JSON list of C-alpha atoms in Angstrom, two decimals:
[
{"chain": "A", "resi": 1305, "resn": "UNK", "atom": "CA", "xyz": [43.99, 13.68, 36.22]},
{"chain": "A", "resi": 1306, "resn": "UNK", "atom": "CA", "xyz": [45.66, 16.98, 36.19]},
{"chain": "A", "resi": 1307, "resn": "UNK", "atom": "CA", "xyz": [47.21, 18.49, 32.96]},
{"chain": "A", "resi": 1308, "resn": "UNK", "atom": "CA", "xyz": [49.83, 21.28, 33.27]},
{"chain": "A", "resi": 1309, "resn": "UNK", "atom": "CA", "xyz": [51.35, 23.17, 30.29]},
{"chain": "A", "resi": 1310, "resn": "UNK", "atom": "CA", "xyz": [54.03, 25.63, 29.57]},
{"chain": "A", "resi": 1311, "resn": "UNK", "atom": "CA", "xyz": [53.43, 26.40, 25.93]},
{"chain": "A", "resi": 1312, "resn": "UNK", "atom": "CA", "xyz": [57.08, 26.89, 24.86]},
{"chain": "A", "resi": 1313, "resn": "UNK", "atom": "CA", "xyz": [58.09, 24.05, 26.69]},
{"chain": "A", "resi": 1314, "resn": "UNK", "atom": "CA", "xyz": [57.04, 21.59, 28.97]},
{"chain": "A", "resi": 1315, "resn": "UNK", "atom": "CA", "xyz": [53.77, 19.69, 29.48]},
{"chain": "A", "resi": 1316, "resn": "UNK", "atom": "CA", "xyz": [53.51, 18.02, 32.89]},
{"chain": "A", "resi": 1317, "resn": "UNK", "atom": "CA", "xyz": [50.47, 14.95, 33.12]},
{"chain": "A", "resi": 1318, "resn": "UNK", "atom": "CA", "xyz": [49.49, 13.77, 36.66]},
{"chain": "A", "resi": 1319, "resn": "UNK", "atom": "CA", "xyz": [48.83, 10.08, 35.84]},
{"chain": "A", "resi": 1320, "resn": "UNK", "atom": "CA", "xyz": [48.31, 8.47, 40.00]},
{"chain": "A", "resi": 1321, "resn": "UNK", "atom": "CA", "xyz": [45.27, 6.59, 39.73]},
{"chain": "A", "resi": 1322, "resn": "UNK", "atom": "CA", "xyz": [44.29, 7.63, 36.75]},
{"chain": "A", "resi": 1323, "resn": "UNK", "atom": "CA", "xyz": [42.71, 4.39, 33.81]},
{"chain": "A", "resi": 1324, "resn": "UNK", "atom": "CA", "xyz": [43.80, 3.51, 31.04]},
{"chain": "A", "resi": 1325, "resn": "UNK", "atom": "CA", "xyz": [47.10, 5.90, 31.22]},
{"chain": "A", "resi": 1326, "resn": "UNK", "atom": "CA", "xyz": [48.73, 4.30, 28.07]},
{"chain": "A", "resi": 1327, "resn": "UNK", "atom": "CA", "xyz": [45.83, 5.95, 26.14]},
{"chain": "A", "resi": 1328, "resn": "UNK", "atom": "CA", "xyz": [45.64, 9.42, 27.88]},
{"chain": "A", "resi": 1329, "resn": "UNK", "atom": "CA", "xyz": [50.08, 9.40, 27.87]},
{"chain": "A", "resi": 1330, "resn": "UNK", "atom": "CA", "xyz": [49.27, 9.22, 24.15]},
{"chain": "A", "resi": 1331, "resn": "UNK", "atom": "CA", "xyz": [46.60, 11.42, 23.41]},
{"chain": "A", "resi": 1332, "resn": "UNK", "atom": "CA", "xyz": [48.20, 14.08, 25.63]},
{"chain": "A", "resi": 1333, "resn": "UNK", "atom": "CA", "xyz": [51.84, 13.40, 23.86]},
{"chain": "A", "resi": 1334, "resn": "UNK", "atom": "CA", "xyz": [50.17, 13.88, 20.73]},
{"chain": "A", "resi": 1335, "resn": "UNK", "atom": "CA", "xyz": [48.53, 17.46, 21.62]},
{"chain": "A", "resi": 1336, "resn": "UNK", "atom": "CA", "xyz": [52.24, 18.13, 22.76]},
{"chain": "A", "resi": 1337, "resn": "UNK", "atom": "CA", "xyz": [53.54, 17.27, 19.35]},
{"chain": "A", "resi": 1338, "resn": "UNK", "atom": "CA", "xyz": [51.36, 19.36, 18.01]},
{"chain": "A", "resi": 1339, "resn": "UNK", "atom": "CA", "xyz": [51.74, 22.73, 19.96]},
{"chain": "A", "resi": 1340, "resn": "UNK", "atom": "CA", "xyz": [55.40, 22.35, 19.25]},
{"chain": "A", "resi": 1341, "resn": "UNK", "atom": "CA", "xyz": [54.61, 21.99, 15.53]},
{"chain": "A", "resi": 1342, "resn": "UNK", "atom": "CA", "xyz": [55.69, 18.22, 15.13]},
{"chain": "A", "resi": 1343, "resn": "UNK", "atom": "CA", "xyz": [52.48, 17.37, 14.30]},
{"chain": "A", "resi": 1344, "resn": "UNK", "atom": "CA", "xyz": [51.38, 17.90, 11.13]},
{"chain": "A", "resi": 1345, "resn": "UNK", "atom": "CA", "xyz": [54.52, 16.77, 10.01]},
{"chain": "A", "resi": 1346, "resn": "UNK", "atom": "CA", "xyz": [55.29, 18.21, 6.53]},
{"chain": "A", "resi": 1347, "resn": "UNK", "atom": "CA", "xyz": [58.10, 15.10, 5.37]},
{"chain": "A", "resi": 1348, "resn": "UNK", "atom": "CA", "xyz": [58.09, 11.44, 6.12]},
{"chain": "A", "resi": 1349, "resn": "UNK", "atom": "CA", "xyz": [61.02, 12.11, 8.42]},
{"chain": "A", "resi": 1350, "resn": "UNK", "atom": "CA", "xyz": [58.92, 14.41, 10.67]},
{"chain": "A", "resi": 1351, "resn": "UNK", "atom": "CA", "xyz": [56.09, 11.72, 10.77]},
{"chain": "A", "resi": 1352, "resn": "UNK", "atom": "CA", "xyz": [58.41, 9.23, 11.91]},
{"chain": "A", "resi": 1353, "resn": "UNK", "atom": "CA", "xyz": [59.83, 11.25, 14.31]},
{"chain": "A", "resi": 1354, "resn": "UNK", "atom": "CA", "xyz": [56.45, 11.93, 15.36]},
{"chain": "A", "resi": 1355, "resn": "UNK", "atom": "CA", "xyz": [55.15, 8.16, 15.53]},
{"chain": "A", "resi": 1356, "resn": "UNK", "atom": "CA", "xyz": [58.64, 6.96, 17.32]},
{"chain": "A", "resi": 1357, "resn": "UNK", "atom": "CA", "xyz": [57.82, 10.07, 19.91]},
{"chain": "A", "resi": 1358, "resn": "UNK", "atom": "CA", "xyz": [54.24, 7.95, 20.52]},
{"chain": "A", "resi": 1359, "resn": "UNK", "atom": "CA", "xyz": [55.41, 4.67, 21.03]},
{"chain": "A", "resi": 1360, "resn": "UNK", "atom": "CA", "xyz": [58.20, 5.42, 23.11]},
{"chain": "A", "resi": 1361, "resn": "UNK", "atom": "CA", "xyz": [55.78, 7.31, 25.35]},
{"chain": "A", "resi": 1362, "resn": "UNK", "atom": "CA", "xyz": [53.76, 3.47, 24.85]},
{"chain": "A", "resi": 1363, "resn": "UNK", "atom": "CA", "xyz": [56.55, 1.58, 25.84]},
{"chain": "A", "resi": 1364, "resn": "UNK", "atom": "CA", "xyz": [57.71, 3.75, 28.94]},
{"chain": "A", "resi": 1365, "resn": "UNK", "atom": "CA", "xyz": [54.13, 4.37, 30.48]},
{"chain": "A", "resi": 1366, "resn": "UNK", "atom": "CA", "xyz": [53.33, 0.87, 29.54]},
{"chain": "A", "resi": 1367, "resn": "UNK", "atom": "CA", "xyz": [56.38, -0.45, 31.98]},
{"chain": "A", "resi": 1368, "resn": "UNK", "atom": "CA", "xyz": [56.04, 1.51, 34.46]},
{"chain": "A", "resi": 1369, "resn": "UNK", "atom": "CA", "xyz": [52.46, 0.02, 34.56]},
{"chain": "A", "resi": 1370, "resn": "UNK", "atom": "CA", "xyz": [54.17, -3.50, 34.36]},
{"chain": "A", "resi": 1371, "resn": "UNK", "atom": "CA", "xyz": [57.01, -3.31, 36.71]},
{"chain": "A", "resi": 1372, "resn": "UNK", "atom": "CA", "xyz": [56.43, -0.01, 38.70]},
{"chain": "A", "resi": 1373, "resn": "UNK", "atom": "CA", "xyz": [52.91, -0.16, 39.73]},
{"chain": "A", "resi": 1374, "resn": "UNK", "atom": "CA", "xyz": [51.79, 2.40, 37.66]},
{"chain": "A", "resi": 1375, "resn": "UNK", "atom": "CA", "xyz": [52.91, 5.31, 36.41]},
{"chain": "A", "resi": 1376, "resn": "UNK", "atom": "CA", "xyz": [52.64, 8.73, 38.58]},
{"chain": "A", "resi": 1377, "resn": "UNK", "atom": "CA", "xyz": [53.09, 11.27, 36.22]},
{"chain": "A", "resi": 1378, "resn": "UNK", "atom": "CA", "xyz": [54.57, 11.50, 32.53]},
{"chain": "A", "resi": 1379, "resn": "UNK", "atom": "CA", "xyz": [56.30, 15.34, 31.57]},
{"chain": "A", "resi": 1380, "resn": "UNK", "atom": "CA", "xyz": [57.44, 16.37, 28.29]},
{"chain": "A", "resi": 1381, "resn": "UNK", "atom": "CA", "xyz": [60.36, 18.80, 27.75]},
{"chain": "A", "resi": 1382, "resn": "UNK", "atom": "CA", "xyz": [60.74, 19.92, 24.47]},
{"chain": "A", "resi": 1383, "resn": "UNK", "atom": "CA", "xyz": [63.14, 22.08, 22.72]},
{"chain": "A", "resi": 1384, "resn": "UNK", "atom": "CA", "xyz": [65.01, 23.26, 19.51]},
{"chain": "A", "resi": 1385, "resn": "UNK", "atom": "CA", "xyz": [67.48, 19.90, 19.93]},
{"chain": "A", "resi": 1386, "resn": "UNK", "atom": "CA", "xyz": [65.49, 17.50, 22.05]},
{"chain": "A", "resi": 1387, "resn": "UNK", "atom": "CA", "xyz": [62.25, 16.27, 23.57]},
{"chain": "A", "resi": 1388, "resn": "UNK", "atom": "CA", "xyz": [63.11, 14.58, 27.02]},
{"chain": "A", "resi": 1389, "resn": "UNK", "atom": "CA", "xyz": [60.49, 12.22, 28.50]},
{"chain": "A", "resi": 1390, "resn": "UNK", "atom": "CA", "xyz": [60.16, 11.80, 31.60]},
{"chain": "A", "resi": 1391, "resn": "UNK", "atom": "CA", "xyz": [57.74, 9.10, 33.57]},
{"chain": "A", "resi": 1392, "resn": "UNK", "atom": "CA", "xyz": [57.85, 8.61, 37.52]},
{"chain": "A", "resi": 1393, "resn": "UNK", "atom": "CA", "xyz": [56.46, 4.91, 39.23]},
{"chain": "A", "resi": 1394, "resn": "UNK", "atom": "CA", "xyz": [56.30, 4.11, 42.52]},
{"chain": "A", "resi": 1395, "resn": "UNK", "atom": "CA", "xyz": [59.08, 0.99, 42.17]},
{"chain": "A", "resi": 1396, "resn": "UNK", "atom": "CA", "xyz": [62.68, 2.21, 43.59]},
{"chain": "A", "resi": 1397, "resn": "UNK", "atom": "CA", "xyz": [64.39, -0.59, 41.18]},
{"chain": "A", "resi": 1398, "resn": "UNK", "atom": "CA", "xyz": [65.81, 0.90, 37.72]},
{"chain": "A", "resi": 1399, "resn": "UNK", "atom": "CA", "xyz": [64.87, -0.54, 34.86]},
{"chain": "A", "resi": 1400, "resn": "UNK", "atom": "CA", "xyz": [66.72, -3.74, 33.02]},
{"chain": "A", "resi": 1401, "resn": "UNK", "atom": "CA", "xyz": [66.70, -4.64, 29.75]},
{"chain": "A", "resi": 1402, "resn": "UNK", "atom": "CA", "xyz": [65.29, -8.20, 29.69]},
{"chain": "A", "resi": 1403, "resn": "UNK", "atom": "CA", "xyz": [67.37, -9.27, 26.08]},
{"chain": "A", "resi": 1404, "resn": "UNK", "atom": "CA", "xyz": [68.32, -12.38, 28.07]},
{"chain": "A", "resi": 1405, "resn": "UNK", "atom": "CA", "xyz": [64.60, -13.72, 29.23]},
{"chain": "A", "resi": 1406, "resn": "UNK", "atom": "CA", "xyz": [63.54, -12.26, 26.12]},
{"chain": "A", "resi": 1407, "resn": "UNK", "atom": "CA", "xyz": [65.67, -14.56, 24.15]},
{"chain": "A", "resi": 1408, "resn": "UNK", "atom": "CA", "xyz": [64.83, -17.49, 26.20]},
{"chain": "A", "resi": 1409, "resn": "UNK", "atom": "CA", "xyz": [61.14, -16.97, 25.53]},
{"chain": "A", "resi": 1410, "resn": "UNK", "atom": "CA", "xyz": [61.13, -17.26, 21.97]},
{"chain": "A", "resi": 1411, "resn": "UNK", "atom": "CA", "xyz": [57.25, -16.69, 20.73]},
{"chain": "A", "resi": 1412, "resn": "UNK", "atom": "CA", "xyz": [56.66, -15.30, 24.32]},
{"chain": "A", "resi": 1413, "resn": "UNK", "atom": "CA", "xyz": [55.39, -11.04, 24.25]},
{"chain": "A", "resi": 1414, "resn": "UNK", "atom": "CA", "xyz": [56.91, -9.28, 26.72]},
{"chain": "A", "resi": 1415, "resn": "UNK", "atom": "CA", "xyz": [60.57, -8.29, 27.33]},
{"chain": "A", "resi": 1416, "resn": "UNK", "atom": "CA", "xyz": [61.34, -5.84, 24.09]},
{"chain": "A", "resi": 1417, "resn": "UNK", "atom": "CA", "xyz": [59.94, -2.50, 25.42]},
{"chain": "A", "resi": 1418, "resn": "UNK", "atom": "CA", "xyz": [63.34, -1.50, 26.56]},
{"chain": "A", "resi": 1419, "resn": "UNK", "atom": "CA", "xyz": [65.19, -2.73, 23.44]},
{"chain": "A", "resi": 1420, "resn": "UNK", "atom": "CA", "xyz": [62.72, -0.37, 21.58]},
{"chain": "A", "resi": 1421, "resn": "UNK", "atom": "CA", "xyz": [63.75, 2.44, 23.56]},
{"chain": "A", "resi": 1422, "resn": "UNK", "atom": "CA", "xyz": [67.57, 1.92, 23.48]},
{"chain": "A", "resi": 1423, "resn": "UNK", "atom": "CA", "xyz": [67.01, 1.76, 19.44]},
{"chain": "A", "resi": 1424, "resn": "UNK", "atom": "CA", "xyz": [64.58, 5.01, 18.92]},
{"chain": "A", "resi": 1425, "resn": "UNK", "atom": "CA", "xyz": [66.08, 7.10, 22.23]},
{"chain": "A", "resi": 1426, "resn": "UNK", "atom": "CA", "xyz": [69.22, 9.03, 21.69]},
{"chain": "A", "resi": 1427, "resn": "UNK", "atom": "CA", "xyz": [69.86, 8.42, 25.10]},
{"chain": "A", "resi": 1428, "resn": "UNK", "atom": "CA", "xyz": [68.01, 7.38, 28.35]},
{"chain": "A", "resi": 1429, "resn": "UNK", "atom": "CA", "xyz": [68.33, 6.12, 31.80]},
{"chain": "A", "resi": 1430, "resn": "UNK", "atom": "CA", "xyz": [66.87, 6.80, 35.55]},
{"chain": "A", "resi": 1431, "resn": "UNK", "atom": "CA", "xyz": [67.25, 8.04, 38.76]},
{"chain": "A", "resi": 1432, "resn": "UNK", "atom": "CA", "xyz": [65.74, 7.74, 42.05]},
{"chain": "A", "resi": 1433, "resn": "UNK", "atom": "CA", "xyz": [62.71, 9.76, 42.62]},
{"chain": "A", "resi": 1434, "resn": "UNK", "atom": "CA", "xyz": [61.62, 10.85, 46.31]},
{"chain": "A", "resi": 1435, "resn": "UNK", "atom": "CA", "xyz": [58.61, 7.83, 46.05]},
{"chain": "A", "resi": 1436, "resn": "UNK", "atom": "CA", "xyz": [60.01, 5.49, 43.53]},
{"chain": "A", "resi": 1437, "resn": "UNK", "atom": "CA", "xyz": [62.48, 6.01, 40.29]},
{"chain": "A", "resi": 1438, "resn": "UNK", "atom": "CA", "xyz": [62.08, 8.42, 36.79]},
{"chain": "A", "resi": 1439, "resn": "UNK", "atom": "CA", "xyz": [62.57, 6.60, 33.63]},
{"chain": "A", "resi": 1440, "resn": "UNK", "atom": "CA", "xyz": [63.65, 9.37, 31.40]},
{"chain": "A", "resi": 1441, "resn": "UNK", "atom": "CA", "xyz": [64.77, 9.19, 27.39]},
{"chain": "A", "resi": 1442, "resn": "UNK", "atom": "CA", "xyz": [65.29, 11.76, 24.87]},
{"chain": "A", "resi": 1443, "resn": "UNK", "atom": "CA", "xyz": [65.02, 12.05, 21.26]},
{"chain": "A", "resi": 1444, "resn": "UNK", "atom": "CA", "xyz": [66.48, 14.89, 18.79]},
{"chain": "A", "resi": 1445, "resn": "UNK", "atom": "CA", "xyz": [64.21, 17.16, 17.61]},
{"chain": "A", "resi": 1446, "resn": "UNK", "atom": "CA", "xyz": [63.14, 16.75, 14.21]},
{"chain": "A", "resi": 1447, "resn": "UNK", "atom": "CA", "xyz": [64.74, 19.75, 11.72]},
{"chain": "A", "resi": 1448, "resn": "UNK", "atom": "CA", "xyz": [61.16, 21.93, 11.36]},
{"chain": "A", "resi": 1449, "resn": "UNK", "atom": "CA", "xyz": [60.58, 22.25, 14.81]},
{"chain": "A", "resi": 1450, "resn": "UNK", "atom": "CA", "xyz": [60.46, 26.13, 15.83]},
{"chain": "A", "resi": 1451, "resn": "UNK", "atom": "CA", "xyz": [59.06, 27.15, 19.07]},
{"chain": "A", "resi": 1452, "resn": "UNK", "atom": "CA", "xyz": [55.66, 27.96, 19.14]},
{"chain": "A", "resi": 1453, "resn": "UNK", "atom": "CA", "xyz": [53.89, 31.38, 20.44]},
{"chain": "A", "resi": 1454, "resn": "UNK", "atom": "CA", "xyz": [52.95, 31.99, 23.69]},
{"chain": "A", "resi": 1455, "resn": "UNK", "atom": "CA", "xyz": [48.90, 31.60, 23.71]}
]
């Protein structure tokens, strides 16, 4: 697993064959959050912002292990406005909501991880990628983020 970081910026995680890559998208979103200064969050609206950051890394590292035969990689692009998430799988087909199977299923899991994501995401889509498609979202930045210092 490789791990490459721009401090101001963008944090780029090599995820192809890595385990348990829900886990590591996670941990290594959270150090993210935290260089940039959205973690600790100081008001219950930076928390949140914080905890909807984690799971929508969850849901879109957890399809692409569903429906895209793993994830590749997962990079972070963060600014004053927006964080932009980006994760890359090996499956050519975009992404569909399932709201229809989902609703014929009742009681069944499964089905809602792209529902979650159109709710929390400002906005989000995909595009073709040169082995596969990137699933991308973004969120606005909560109000007290600031750019951090260069190490």
């Amino acid at each position: 697993m490789e791990e490459r970081r721009s401090p101001d910026r963008t944090w780029y995680l090599v995820l192809d064959g890595a385990t348990d890559v829900v886990t590591r998208s996670r941990d290594f979103a959270r150090r993210a959050l935290a260089a940039w200064h959205w973690l600790p969050a100081s008001t219950q609206a930076g928390r949140d912002a914080a905890e909807d950051v984690l799971l929508l890394v969850s849901e879109v590292v957890s399809n692409a292990c569903l429906h895209g035969g793993g994830p590749s990689a997962l990079l972070l692009d963060c600014d004053e406005e927006r964080l932009r998430i980006e994760v890359t799988d090996g499956n050519p087909a975009p992404p569909v909501p399932l709201r229809s199977r989902a609703a014929s299923r009742p009681g069944q899991p499964g089905g809602h991880g792209l529902v979650i994501v159109d709710r929390l995401a400002r906005r989000w889509g995909s595009r073709p990628a040169p082995d596969g498609k990137c699933v991308w979202l973004e969120v606005s930045a909560p109000g007290a983020v600031t750019r951090p210092e260069p190490r």
